[in-house]
């Protein structure tokens, strides 16, 4: 560890180096450390503050010393050309320790107060700010962040201490336990589970119980090991270090381990012991009689990262009708989801996708709700509440953004749960008795509908009961029983057959009615409707707000009510985005994630998407469309789940906000904006294609096991994408681009999906028709290029269609766009009327299609349809391949040229574009610097070869061998001769004496310029694998993709540029090892770009 790193580590005491399991970098600074100590009741003395301030100053001095030493080393090396700079160990961030265990379970819902704001540590003074000129900006992990609200104190037993910084937290979860009723001892406590993996390969598992023995007695963990690839319970492996008193429970599979006097169980698995144990599974047993089931189901502690295939297998097999004697129902499904939820979080996006696919197929009723056994309403209410709370927590705390999105989408399919489930059963009984409705053998008014519904409410209540109650109230107001069925179908898609299938056990025939018109039931039924909504509601903005009231800041709450009252006003959509951003801190941070607030946020997000889809943009100018696009992106990024889109949005925001100083709608501004829109497009496609792929596989597996209708499975992933809020971004993007591209002087073509390279030989016969009119046709025998003036977005691409060209805007997330990208079909739009007419003029011709940069060239092909066959396609492609035209070489006396002499024929296209970037006002307006560079001109190789006669003779001999092999048609000899040429040049060619001095001078000049940039940016220690930043010839689309790749591991800072961990305010193509700031690729104003820089050690990088 370097001196500076040691000083940094010393800033934060070990006890305060706490990082949450979600990977958020918080509480790393001194102020957070003091707040944590104050919360634990420790005294913070003034002397400690002085010590911390001194430590901070020492860290700053160490950083400066390290940076100065690095720069001095770079200056010393520029006089000599070094082939490979010696690697220097890059600093690593300080190790992270385990997060503290979650808080003890909160009080029942009715007693939960609104979350308090995090207490400010006002009583603890903070060190004085370090003047900017005195020290460089500190890395992100050193910056203090506001302390999170302290967790509620856990009674009786302290949680286990955080693991040392050198250890890995394998699992960390708190499971609530609620037990009671009848003559049982009322119990409300929990168990904290912690699994730690040590550097030596050993593992430690610690369980800590809280409040599970309110009346004393014994407490044991009834547990077993589950081996990798199995679901069977078994005894622990030989060599495991178990607490005293651990015994076989008697069945040869499970063990019993008592909790110690401190409320803990600690067991160890030394290295090599239990390496094939996937997880520990168990249940708490009290006094050998009370089985204390946790809200998470069985207590499951993974010892290795769970396999998503195992999760999918467990969920899908539960839906297999052959595995269920009487089928399965919604309650059983929720129980399985609850059992696998912790494992799915550990398994990453694939595990989350399995959870989501199951719940989504259930929500669209492709999985049965009412088969299998019955259950009580209170059990369903409790289970719904548990998985809803856990899903909300997972949507806020999972490690990666895609997992958070999938858990959030899964949460959107769930009812909120909670309330008192028995109120549903008792409520309908009370309503029947108070209004003299016949119940069983008790006499009263005959009403077949209420009798049938009453049985369902007792045995398997679901969210459908809200819809049934709504329809029944509608009938009570109209008096026409047919209105009951009409309301169900028009508002919720439920049919007579659906209700007939809602059987409460084998003795009933579901709900068929009819109901008697009893208007006196209107008010009692309205009260019962409220009872149902408490347990099953929360899916729309109004009901979600009812439940979330009091759980958010008061000013936000008041403004949301104002929004609900004015939801149809023109300003409502953008107000939703603003309120969602202000509300996000309530559920994204802290120890408690209120499910009702997350459900409200989901409802607001859905409402925003609906409003954007319904906008009529006919009279909107392009500035207004770009503004709405910005709001649509902000709506998607409230949870910060899409890393690439975060970077793309920051670029777009700068371009749209006028921060670049360019004249709006000037060609230069439009070029920058076009690149920004391309960045947004690429990021959006990446995230949504990933989402589609992730959810399609588990849907296929579950659909096969449950024998779902294939029509619901085939396009499952695409339908998920179409339902995502990103669809609003896609719409506004397609509506904004034509005007920007026109102002930039770009090609009018807009490519949504690149086709096969074989199209350059022969694409097919041009057919002018609406794509919707040829659904179901097959063009496999004669490939076709479809010209469709309109696209609805939902069309399928018939077999044999190689390209679809349209004059309408293409939604990048539409069904046809996703399918085109998946199947390799070219999909592009030509909105220019003249360009479209030229395409239509080729109707009936066999054409080839070439994608050249951003242009699409459609021309008649002489190859004919036979080119579609495998054999003839190869030869045709060879004969008709476009000829490569090289610029004539220009001889120059210089061995090495600088950017002012980069010219066609002297250097290549990348170097020429680099010279243009250096004088670009767009680049300068963003404060980005073009890295220093030099290039060998084309004739340098000829001069070097002429200066080395011995090597020239070897090359000449090898070239003669190539010619001889060509004449004889001997491919093997030709390859051998070419290999000889390559190796001769690579290993034998000597450095020309005349090149040494110019090369050393260029290296010194480049290093000096780079060191100046490094001094400004405070760059990190060089890595051994990179001397330069080099990009190749790219289109604007490729430039944006390269920018994404370059910043994939570096989130944007507050100034909007991607940063290296220790390099604030540096452009998005920054290379720390190059000691220079490179150009953000998406800023390029030309179709070709290159970025070449030199190493700080003086090694030039030559194209």
Short mmCIF file of N, CA and C in Angstrom, two decimals, residues 10 23 155 279 292 464 497 514 686 703 881 929 938 954:
data_model
loop_
_atom_site.label_atom_id
_atom_site.label_comp_id
_atom_site.label_asym_id
_atom_site.label_seq_id
_atom_site.Cartn_x
_atom_site.Cartn_y
_atom_site.Cartn_z
N UNK A 10 -6.31 5.52 7.10
CA UNK A 10 -6.27 5.93 8.50
C UNK A 10 -7.35 6.93 8.84
N UNK A 23 -23.85 -2.14 -2.19
CA UNK A 23 -22.69 -1.62 -2.88
C UNK A 23 -22.62 -0.12 -2.93
N UNK A 155 -33.64 -4.86 20.30
CA UNK A 155 -33.72 -5.17 21.72
C UNK A 155 -33.00 -6.46 22.07
N UNK A 279 -26.18 -24.14 0.51
CA UNK A 279 -26.86 -23.28 1.47
C UNK A 279 -27.23 -24.07 2.72
N UNK A 292 -41.31 -21.49 14.78
CA UNK A 292 -41.40 -20.05 14.52
C UNK A 292 -40.97 -19.77 13.08
N UNK A 464 -58.94 -10.09 -7.54
CA UNK A 464 -60.17 -10.17 -8.33
C UNK A 464 -61.39 -9.73 -7.53
N UNK A 497 -66.74 -17.11 -17.87
CA UNK A 497 -65.96 -18.34 -17.68
C UNK A 497 -64.90 -18.17 -16.61
N UNK A 514 -77.32 -15.64 -10.69
CA UNK A 514 -77.38 -14.17 -10.72
C UNK A 514 -77.52 -13.59 -9.31
N UNK A 686 -29.51 -0.85 -25.82
CA UNK A 686 -28.73 -1.80 -25.01
C UNK A 686 -29.53 -2.28 -23.81
N UNK A 703 -43.46 -21.31 -19.17
CA UNK A 703 -44.58 -21.56 -20.07
C UNK A 703 -44.68 -23.00 -20.49
N UNK A 881 -18.17 -7.08 -54.90
CA UNK A 881 -17.76 -6.31 -53.74
C UNK A 881 -17.28 -4.93 -54.16
N UNK A 929 -9.88 18.56 -24.15
CA UNK A 929 -8.60 18.74 -24.81
C UNK A 929 -8.29 17.55 -25.69
N UNK A 938 3.20 7.81 -44.40
CA UNK A 938 3.15 6.55 -45.13
C UNK A 938 4.50 6.13 -45.69
N UNK A 954 15.69 -9.74 -47.42
CA UNK A 954 14.84 -10.82 -46.92
C UNK A 954 13.38 -10.60 -47.34
#
